[in-house]
mmCIF file of C-alpha atoms and ligand atoms in Angstrom:
data_model
loop_
_atom_site.group_PDB
_atom_site.id
_atom_site.type_symbol
_atom_site.label_atom_id
_atom_site.label_comp_id
_atom_site.label_asym_id
_atom_site.label_seq_id
_atom_site.Cartn_x
_atom_site.Cartn_y
_atom_site.Cartn_z
ATOM 1 C CA MET A 637 -4.662 -16.352 22.207
ATOM 2 C CA ASP A 638 -3.386 -16.995 18.708
ATOM 3 C CA VAL A 639 -4.993 -14.920 16.010
ATOM 4 C CA LEU A 640 -4.048 -17.619 13.481
ATOM 5 C CA THR A 641 -4.839 -21.337 13.626
ATOM 6 C CA ASP A 642 -2.581 -23.975 12.074
ATOM 7 C CA GLN A 643 -5.149 -24.286 9.254
ATOM 8 C CA ASP A 644 -4.938 -20.527 8.653
ATOM 9 C CA VAL A 645 -1.170 -20.750 8.342
ATOM 10 C CA GLN A 646 -1.489 -23.647 5.903
ATOM 11 C CA LYS A 647 -4.071 -21.756 3.854
ATOM 12 C CA TYR A 648 -1.841 -18.675 3.701
ATOM 13 C CA TRP A 649 1.095 -20.667 2.295
ATOM 14 C CA ASP A 650 -1.146 -22.661 -0.082
ATOM 15 C CA GLU A 651 -3.155 -19.789 -1.533
ATOM 16 C CA GLY A 652 -0.861 -16.798 -1.013
ATOM 17 C CA TYR A 653 -3.389 -14.791 0.944
ATOM 18 C CA LEU A 654 -5.614 -15.116 3.976
ATOM 19 C CA VAL A 655 -8.747 -13.229 4.997
ATOM 20 C CA LEU A 656 -9.061 -12.690 8.762
ATOM 21 C CA ASP A 657 -12.201 -11.430 10.460
ATOM 22 C CA GLY A 658 -12.185 -9.100 13.440
ATOM 23 C CA LEU A 659 -8.513 -8.181 13.692
ATOM 24 C CA LEU A 660 -9.518 -4.706 14.926
ATOM 25 C CA SER A 661 -12.650 -3.662 16.784
ATOM 26 C CA PRO A 662 -14.991 -1.131 15.141
ATOM 27 C CA GLU A 663 -13.789 1.417 17.726
ATOM 28 C CA GLU A 664 -10.151 0.840 16.796
ATOM 29 C CA CYS A 665 -11.059 1.345 13.129
ATOM 30 C CA ASP A 666 -12.924 4.556 13.921
ATOM 31 C CA ALA A 667 -9.991 5.918 15.911
ATOM 32 C CA LEU A 668 -7.700 5.485 12.879
ATOM 33 C CA ARG A 669 -10.295 7.060 10.597
ATOM 34 C CA ASP A 670 -10.805 10.016 12.948
ATOM 35 C CA ARG A 671 -7.070 10.626 13.116
ATOM 36 C CA MET A 672 -6.952 10.498 9.328
ATOM 37 C CA SER A 673 -9.698 13.161 9.137
ATOM 38 C CA GLU A 674 -7.554 15.420 11.315
ATOM 39 C CA ILE A 675 -4.502 14.829 9.127
ATOM 40 C CA ILE A 676 -6.525 15.785 6.050
ATOM 41 C CA GLU A 677 -7.884 18.923 7.714
ATOM 42 C CA GLY A 678 -4.337 20.052 8.432
ATOM 43 C CA MET A 679 -2.917 18.936 5.095
ATOM 44 C CA ASP A 680 -0.676 21.286 3.113
ATOM 45 C CA VAL A 681 -1.197 20.521 -0.548
ATOM 46 C CA PRO A 682 2.145 20.585 -2.343
ATOM 47 C CA GLU A 683 2.336 23.092 -5.191
ATOM 48 C CA HIS A 684 3.239 20.568 -7.911
ATOM 49 C CA CYS A 685 0.078 18.599 -7.092
ATOM 50 C CA ARG A 686 -2.110 21.669 -7.627
ATOM 51 C CA THR A 687 -0.527 23.252 -10.675
ATOM 52 C CA GLN A 688 -1.892 22.643 -14.126
ATOM 53 C CA PHE A 689 0.617 22.835 -16.926
ATOM 54 C CA SER A 690 0.225 25.259 -19.786
ATOM 55 C CA THR A 691 3.514 24.596 -21.594
ATOM 56 C CA ASP A 692 5.631 21.504 -22.208
ATOM 57 C CA HIS A 693 8.176 22.979 -19.835
ATOM 58 C CA ASP A 694 5.554 23.294 -17.060
ATOM 59 C CA GLU A 695 4.449 19.766 -17.732
ATOM 60 C CA GLN A 696 8.001 18.506 -17.378
ATOM 61 C CA LEU A 697 8.423 20.405 -14.098
ATOM 62 C CA LYS A 698 5.210 18.936 -12.758
ATOM 63 C CA LYS A 699 6.267 15.424 -13.736
ATOM 64 C CA GLN A 700 9.639 15.947 -12.091
ATOM 65 C CA GLY A 701 7.950 17.352 -8.974
ATOM 66 C CA ASN A 702 5.588 14.398 -8.728
ATOM 67 C CA ALA A 703 8.383 11.892 -9.272
ATOM 68 C CA ASP A 704 10.630 13.480 -6.608
ATOM 69 C CA TYR A 705 7.702 13.717 -4.202
ATOM 70 C CA PHE A 706 7.030 9.993 -4.608
ATOM 71 C CA ILE A 707 10.570 8.648 -4.510
ATOM 72 C CA THR A 708 11.471 10.552 -1.335
ATOM 73 C CA SER A 709 8.212 9.605 0.455
ATOM 74 C CA GLY A 710 9.490 6.415 2.126
ATOM 75 C CA ASP A 711 10.258 8.158 5.410
ATOM 76 C CA LYS A 712 7.521 10.794 5.241
ATOM 77 C CA ILE A 713 3.770 11.264 5.353
ATOM 78 C CA ARG A 714 2.765 12.435 1.897
ATOM 79 C CA PHE A 715 -0.441 12.956 -0.053
ATOM 80 C CA PHE A 716 -1.292 11.323 -3.359
ATOM 81 C CA PHE A 717 -4.387 12.647 -5.131
ATOM 82 C CA GLU A 718 -6.931 11.239 -7.526
ATOM 83 C CA LYS A 719 -6.893 12.687 -11.045
ATOM 84 C CA GLY A 720 -9.054 15.694 -11.858
ATOM 85 C CA VAL A 721 -9.616 16.930 -8.307
ATOM 86 C CA PHE A 722 -8.121 20.420 -8.850
ATOM 87 C CA ASP A 723 -9.348 23.182 -11.172
ATOM 88 C CA ASP A 724 -6.928 25.211 -13.293
ATOM 89 C CA LYS A 725 -6.341 27.603 -10.400
ATOM 90 C CA GLY A 726 -5.290 24.701 -8.192
ATOM 91 C CA GLU A 727 -8.449 24.808 -6.058
ATOM 92 C CA PHE A 728 -10.272 21.649 -5.054
ATOM 93 C CA ILE A 729 -13.274 20.797 -7.202
ATOM 94 C CA VAL A 730 -14.304 17.956 -4.905
ATOM 95 C CA PRO A 731 -14.419 18.096 -1.081
ATOM 96 C CA ARG A 732 -10.804 17.809 0.076
ATOM 97 C CA GLU A 733 -11.578 14.653 2.045
ATOM 98 C CA HIS A 734 -12.680 13.049 -1.220
ATOM 99 C CA SER A 735 -9.637 14.124 -3.222
ATOM 100 C CA LEU A 736 -7.064 11.651 -1.976
ATOM 101 C CA ASN A 737 -6.073 8.325 -3.453
ATOM 102 C CA LYS A 738 -3.647 7.452 -0.656
ATOM 103 C CA ILE A 739 -1.279 8.749 2.001
ATOM 104 C CA GLY A 740 2.122 7.128 2.464
ATOM 105 C CA HIS A 741 4.614 5.799 3.275
ATOM 106 C CA ALA A 742 5.633 6.193 6.920
ATOM 107 C CA LEU A 743 2.423 6.435 8.955
ATOM 108 C CA HIS A 744 3.712 3.434 10.910
ATOM 109 C CA ALA A 745 6.652 5.500 12.132
ATOM 110 C CA TYR A 746 5.306 9.009 12.664
ATOM 111 C CA GLU A 747 1.633 8.638 13.572
ATOM 112 C CA PRO A 748 1.329 7.178 17.096
ATOM 113 C CA LEU A 749 -2.059 5.469 16.545
ATOM 114 C CA PHE A 750 -0.923 3.840 13.316
ATOM 115 C CA LYS A 751 2.364 2.890 14.944
ATOM 116 C CA ALA A 752 0.525 1.257 17.852
ATOM 117 C CA VAL A 753 -1.682 -0.816 15.541
ATOM 118 C CA THR A 754 1.304 -1.865 13.427
ATOM 119 C CA HIS A 755 3.300 -3.064 16.434
ATOM 120 C CA SER A 756 0.281 -4.372 18.369
ATOM 121 C CA PRO A 757 0.573 -7.745 20.151
ATOM 122 C CA LYS A 758 -2.054 -9.157 17.760
ATOM 123 C CA ILE A 759 0.056 -8.372 14.715
ATOM 124 C CA GLN A 760 3.255 -9.481 16.434
ATOM 125 C CA ASN A 761 1.669 -12.785 17.427
ATOM 126 C CA LEU A 762 0.318 -13.563 14.005
ATOM 127 C CA VAL A 763 3.659 -12.797 12.394
ATOM 128 C CA LYS A 764 5.376 -15.035 14.975
ATOM 129 C CA LYS A 765 2.868 -17.765 14.189
ATOM 130 C CA LEU A 766 3.854 -17.462 10.519
ATOM 131 C CA GLY A 767 7.429 -18.113 11.627
ATOM 132 C CA LEU A 768 9.098 -14.771 10.961
ATOM 133 C CA ILE A 769 12.249 -14.336 13.011
ATOM 134 C CA ALA A 770 13.370 -10.755 12.437
ATOM 135 C CA PRO A 771 10.476 -8.941 10.742
ATOM 136 C CA VAL A 772 10.826 -5.246 9.907
ATOM 137 C CA ILE A 773 8.270 -2.720 8.627
ATOM 138 C CA LEU A 774 9.013 -1.491 5.112
ATOM 139 C CA GLN A 775 6.215 0.984 4.448
ATOM 140 C CA SER A 776 2.620 1.863 5.242
ATOM 141 C CA MET A 777 -0.268 3.441 3.361
ATOM 142 C CA TYR A 778 -3.766 4.685 4.030
ATOM 143 C CA ILE A 779 -5.810 3.961 0.903
ATOM 144 C CA PHE A 780 -9.157 5.724 0.426
ATOM 145 C CA LYS A 781 -10.799 4.166 -2.656
ATOM 146 C CA GLN A 782 -13.185 7.119 -2.782
ATOM 147 C CA PRO A 783 -16.861 6.572 -3.661
ATOM 148 C CA GLY A 784 -17.390 7.055 -7.387
ATOM 149 C CA ILE A 785 -13.814 8.146 -8.170
ATOM 150 C CA GLY A 786 -11.565 5.562 -6.507
ATOM 151 C CA GLY A 787 -9.859 3.950 -9.512
ATOM 152 C CA GLU A 788 -8.989 0.316 -10.137
ATOM 153 C CA VAL A 789 -5.671 -1.172 -9.056
ATOM 154 C CA THR A 790 -4.487 -3.332 -11.927
ATOM 155 C CA PRO A 791 -3.181 -6.888 -11.363
ATOM 156 C CA HIS A 792 0.245 -6.909 -9.749
ATOM 157 C CA GLN A 793 2.553 -8.628 -7.303
ATOM 158 C CA ASP A 794 3.865 -6.523 -4.423
ATOM 159 C CA ALA A 795 7.389 -7.926 -4.854
ATOM 160 C CA THR A 796 7.447 -6.021 -8.170
ATOM 161 C CA PHE A 797 7.857 -2.885 -6.055
ATOM 162 C CA LEU A 798 9.429 -4.430 -2.939
ATOM 163 C CA TYR A 799 12.027 -6.804 -4.359
ATOM 164 C CA THR A 800 14.182 -9.062 -2.215
ATOM 165 C CA GLN A 801 16.635 -11.865 -2.679
ATOM 166 C CA PRO A 802 15.518 -14.490 -2.122
ATOM 167 C CA LEU A 803 11.863 -13.805 -2.948
ATOM 168 C CA GLY A 804 9.178 -14.876 -0.490
ATOM 169 C CA ARG A 805 10.228 -12.514 2.297
ATOM 170 C CA VAL A 806 7.564 -9.804 1.993
ATOM 171 C CA MET A 807 3.979 -9.811 3.245
ATOM 172 C CA GLY A 808 1.292 -7.130 3.185
ATOM 173 C CA VAL A 809 -1.147 -6.655 6.056
ATOM 174 C CA TRP A 810 -4.240 -4.946 4.653
ATOM 175 C CA ILE A 811 -6.749 -3.837 7.280
ATOM 176 C CA ALA A 812 -10.278 -2.834 6.293
ATOM 177 C CA LEU A 813 -11.374 0.235 8.265
ATOM 178 C CA GLU A 814 -14.776 -0.016 6.544
ATOM 179 C CA ASP A 815 -16.523 -2.982 4.926
ATOM 180 C CA ALA A 816 -14.703 -3.894 1.691
ATOM 181 C CA THR A 817 -17.304 -5.317 -0.675
ATOM 182 C CA LEU A 818 -17.743 -6.362 -4.295
ATOM 183 C CA GLU A 819 -19.343 -2.961 -4.925
ATOM 184 C CA ASN A 820 -16.746 -0.664 -3.366
ATOM 185 C CA GLY A 821 -13.597 -2.337 -4.646
ATOM 186 C CA CYS A 822 -12.508 -5.204 -2.389
ATOM 187 C CA LEU A 823 -9.333 -7.119 -3.254
ATOM 188 C CA TRP A 824 -9.315 -10.026 -5.738
ATOM 189 C CA PHE A 825 -6.652 -12.746 -5.849
ATOM 190 C CA ILE A 826 -5.406 -15.553 -8.047
ATOM 191 C CA PRO A 827 -5.058 -18.278 -5.402
ATOM 192 C CA GLY A 828 -1.732 -20.099 -5.595
ATOM 193 C CA SER A 829 -0.168 -17.542 -7.971
ATOM 194 C CA HIS A 830 2.672 -16.843 -5.521
ATOM 195 C CA HIS A 831 4.681 -19.920 -6.543
ATOM 196 C CA ASP A 832 6.076 -18.760 -9.885
ATOM 197 C CA GLY A 833 8.296 -15.799 -9.014
ATOM 198 C CA ILE A 834 7.592 -12.323 -10.371
ATOM 199 C CA SER A 835 7.135 -11.136 -13.924
ATOM 200 C CA ARG A 836 8.107 -7.501 -13.486
ATOM 201 C CA ARG A 837 10.401 -5.417 -11.289
ATOM 202 C CA MET A 838 10.364 -1.681 -10.681
ATOM 203 C CA VAL A 839 13.919 -0.344 -10.429
ATOM 204 C CA ARG A 840 15.542 3.021 -9.897
ATOM 205 C CA THR A 841 17.150 4.396 -13.033
ATOM 206 C CA PRO A 842 20.762 5.686 -12.912
ATOM 207 C CA LYS A 843 21.265 8.865 -10.866
ATOM 208 C CA GLY A 844 20.508 12.010 -12.840
ATOM 209 C CA SER A 845 18.180 10.367 -15.364
ATOM 210 C CA PHE A 846 14.456 10.722 -15.824
ATOM 211 C CA PRO A 847 12.036 9.036 -15.237
ATOM 212 C CA LEU A 848 13.365 8.052 -11.817
ATOM 213 C CA THR A 849 12.075 4.491 -12.047
ATOM 214 C CA ASP A 850 11.552 1.966 -14.792
ATOM 215 C CA PHE A 851 10.265 -1.584 -15.144
ATOM 216 C CA ILE A 852 12.233 -4.687 -16.008
ATOM 217 C CA GLY A 853 9.911 -7.280 -17.551
ATOM 218 C CA ARG A 854 6.175 -6.822 -17.866
ATOM 219 C CA GLU A 855 3.016 -7.896 -16.126
ATOM 220 C CA LYS A 856 1.408 -10.987 -17.612
ATOM 221 C CA ASN A 857 -2.104 -10.909 -18.989
ATOM 222 C CA TYR A 858 -4.108 -12.800 -16.419
ATOM 223 C CA ASP A 859 -7.373 -14.500 -17.217
ATOM 224 C CA ASP A 860 -10.097 -12.556 -15.404
ATOM 225 C CA LYS A 861 -11.821 -15.805 -14.477
ATOM 226 C CA LEU A 862 -8.897 -16.840 -12.265
ATOM 227 C CA PHE A 863 -9.508 -14.027 -9.755
ATOM 228 C CA VAL A 864 -11.409 -14.782 -6.544
ATOM 229 C CA PRO A 865 -12.814 -11.893 -4.465
ATOM 230 C CA GLY A 866 -11.769 -11.346 -0.853
ATOM 231 C CA PRO A 867 -14.525 -9.207 0.662
ATOM 232 C CA VAL A 868 -13.945 -8.395 4.320
ATOM 233 C CA LYS A 869 -15.927 -6.641 7.045
ATOM 234 C CA LYS A 870 -14.773 -3.521 8.860
ATOM 235 C CA GLY A 871 -11.961 -4.537 11.217
ATOM 236 C CA GLY A 872 -11.080 -7.596 9.175
ATOM 237 C CA ALA A 873 -7.721 -7.955 7.458
ATOM 238 C CA VAL A 874 -6.089 -9.699 4.539
ATOM 239 C CA LEU A 875 -2.553 -11.083 4.631
ATOM 240 C CA ILE A 876 -1.001 -10.750 1.184
ATOM 241 C CA HIS A 877 2.041 -12.823 0.144
ATOM 242 C CA GLY A 878 4.548 -10.666 -1.767
ATOM 243 C CA GLU A 879 4.207 -12.742 -4.931
ATOM 244 C CA VAL A 880 0.467 -13.414 -5.049
ATOM 245 C CA VAL A 881 -1.266 -11.738 -7.997
ATOM 246 C CA HIS A 882 -4.005 -9.375 -6.827
ATOM 247 C CA ARG A 883 -6.072 -6.430 -7.990
ATOM 248 C CA SER A 884 -9.034 -4.291 -6.961
ATOM 249 C CA ALA A 885 -11.825 -2.847 -9.078
ATOM 250 C CA ALA A 886 -12.855 0.791 -9.294
ATOM 251 C CA ASN A 887 -15.273 1.920 -6.637
ATOM 252 C CA THR A 888 -18.533 2.567 -8.463
ATOM 253 C CA SER A 889 -20.591 2.660 -5.258
ATOM 254 C CA ASP A 890 -21.509 5.471 -2.842
ATOM 255 C CA ALA A 891 -19.484 3.917 -0.031
ATOM 256 C CA SER A 892 -15.807 4.637 0.547
ATOM 257 C CA ARG A 893 -13.410 1.792 1.280
ATOM 258 C CA HIS A 894 -10.738 3.057 3.645
ATOM 259 C CA VAL A 895 -7.894 0.693 4.508
ATOM 260 C CA TYR A 896 -4.667 0.875 6.456
ATOM 261 C CA THR A 897 -2.013 -1.359 4.949
ATOM 262 C CA PHE A 898 1.638 -2.002 5.690
ATOM 263 C CA HIS A 899 4.344 -4.337 4.451
ATOM 264 C CA ILE A 900 6.582 -6.533 6.550
ATOM 265 C CA MET A 901 9.841 -8.186 5.507
ATOM 266 C CA GLU A 902 11.686 -11.092 7.115
ATOM 267 C CA SER A 903 15.081 -9.401 7.387
ATOM 268 C CA GLN A 904 17.066 -12.468 8.455
ATOM 269 C CA SER A 905 19.159 -13.739 5.524
ATOM 270 C CA THR A 906 17.398 -11.388 3.125
ATOM 271 C CA VAL A 907 18.904 -8.833 0.776
ATOM 272 C CA TRP A 908 16.765 -5.753 0.226
ATOM 273 C CA SER A 909 17.396 -4.625 -3.336
ATOM 274 C CA PRO A 910 19.325 -1.331 -3.556
ATOM 275 C CA GLU A 911 17.429 -0.780 -6.817
ATOM 276 C CA ASN A 912 14.030 -0.623 -5.098
ATOM 277 C CA TRP A 913 12.357 2.802 -5.120
ATOM 278 C CA LEU A 914 11.980 2.511 -1.341
ATOM 279 C CA GLN A 915 15.189 2.673 0.686
ATOM 280 C CA PRO A 916 15.763 2.742 4.421
ATOM 281 C CA SER A 917 17.115 6.154 5.386
ATOM 282 C CA GLU A 918 19.212 7.583 8.180
ATOM 283 C CA GLU A 919 16.043 9.236 9.426
ATOM 284 C CA LEU A 920 14.073 5.990 9.271
ATOM 285 C CA PRO A 921 15.829 2.634 9.092
ATOM 286 C CA PHE A 922 13.243 -0.168 8.664
ATOM 287 C CA PRO A 923 11.939 -0.590 12.236
ATOM 288 C CA SER A 924 11.736 -4.009 13.876
ATOM 289 C CA LEU A 925 8.158 -5.295 14.253
ATOM 290 C CA TYR A 926 8.777 -6.998 17.575
ATOM 291 C CA THR A 927 9.952 -3.898 19.462
HETATM 292 O O1 AKG B 1290 -6.185 -1.394 -1.705
HETATM 293 C C1 AKG B 1290 -6.090 -1.726 -2.889
HETATM 294 O O2 AKG B 1290 -7.021 -1.601 -3.666
HETATM 295 C C2 AKG B 1290 -4.819 -2.321 -3.405
HETATM 296 C C3 AKG B 1290 -3.840 -2.507 -2.316
HETATM 297 C C4 AKG B 1290 -2.665 -3.352 -2.676
HETATM 298 O O3 AKG B 1290 -2.441 -3.740 -3.781
HETATM 299 C C5 AKG B 1290 -1.745 -3.711 -1.573
HETATM 300 O O4 AKG B 1290 -1.964 -3.268 -0.412
HETATM 301 O O5 AKG B 1290 -0.783 -4.440 -1.842
HETATM 302 FE FE1 FE2 B 1291 -0.611 -4.822 -3.825
#
């Protein structure tokens, strides 16, 4: 059975995103969440995440540590924390399971359950239905959007961070492992905003310089009234075109909003920018979706 109808496909290309109900069962969602709880229990918190800086020199070291940790995370499973979750001794001041913003960027490669969902027949079939010929997985993230402290994600286009030539080759698959609502920070989109290219690109800076990345261009100021919410029930998913403008609000509710999301690229006749922060590595070349 096709997960996508012809109308769905049309809607995706017209609006730049598509909300799908019931991609995963509640049990499949819970299995991913349970595995994530185990990962967090066993998590080693890197020193540069814990340390507070007391001198400018310390601050610089921490910044460098954070930047290195991020830019080499494409083929690893790494932990990214919310602000203000450690005290000055580096101990958690919130429960550790509430301290994380996200985990990335290679769950799809190294965590069997996440790998199985990513390469599942359902995902493969919907990507086939969209006409992709040689799709590969670029990255994956588990995003927590913690109750009360999960911050907003400001308006952006994913191709800002995952740039290709030509554009139009990248798609996010964003799977709600809990209900994503207006209260806990569901996604919002500007329908049809994927037709005008991108306004900003994140690029690596020359080797040996700091910061490690910089932006070319800047994000436009979008009229708030243009955004349409995309709430979705647990197990539902949103397909996100690489150039559609989207955002999510802070989570001011008591309910978390866990999601598993990954990005796919049509690799046929596409050039992946060597200036992107994320690069395929010897350890982990971008794996094919269909195998
Ligand atoms: O989960 C969010 O709030 C933002 C996620 C996002 O921007 C993405 O998956 O592309
Ligand atoms: Fe995004």
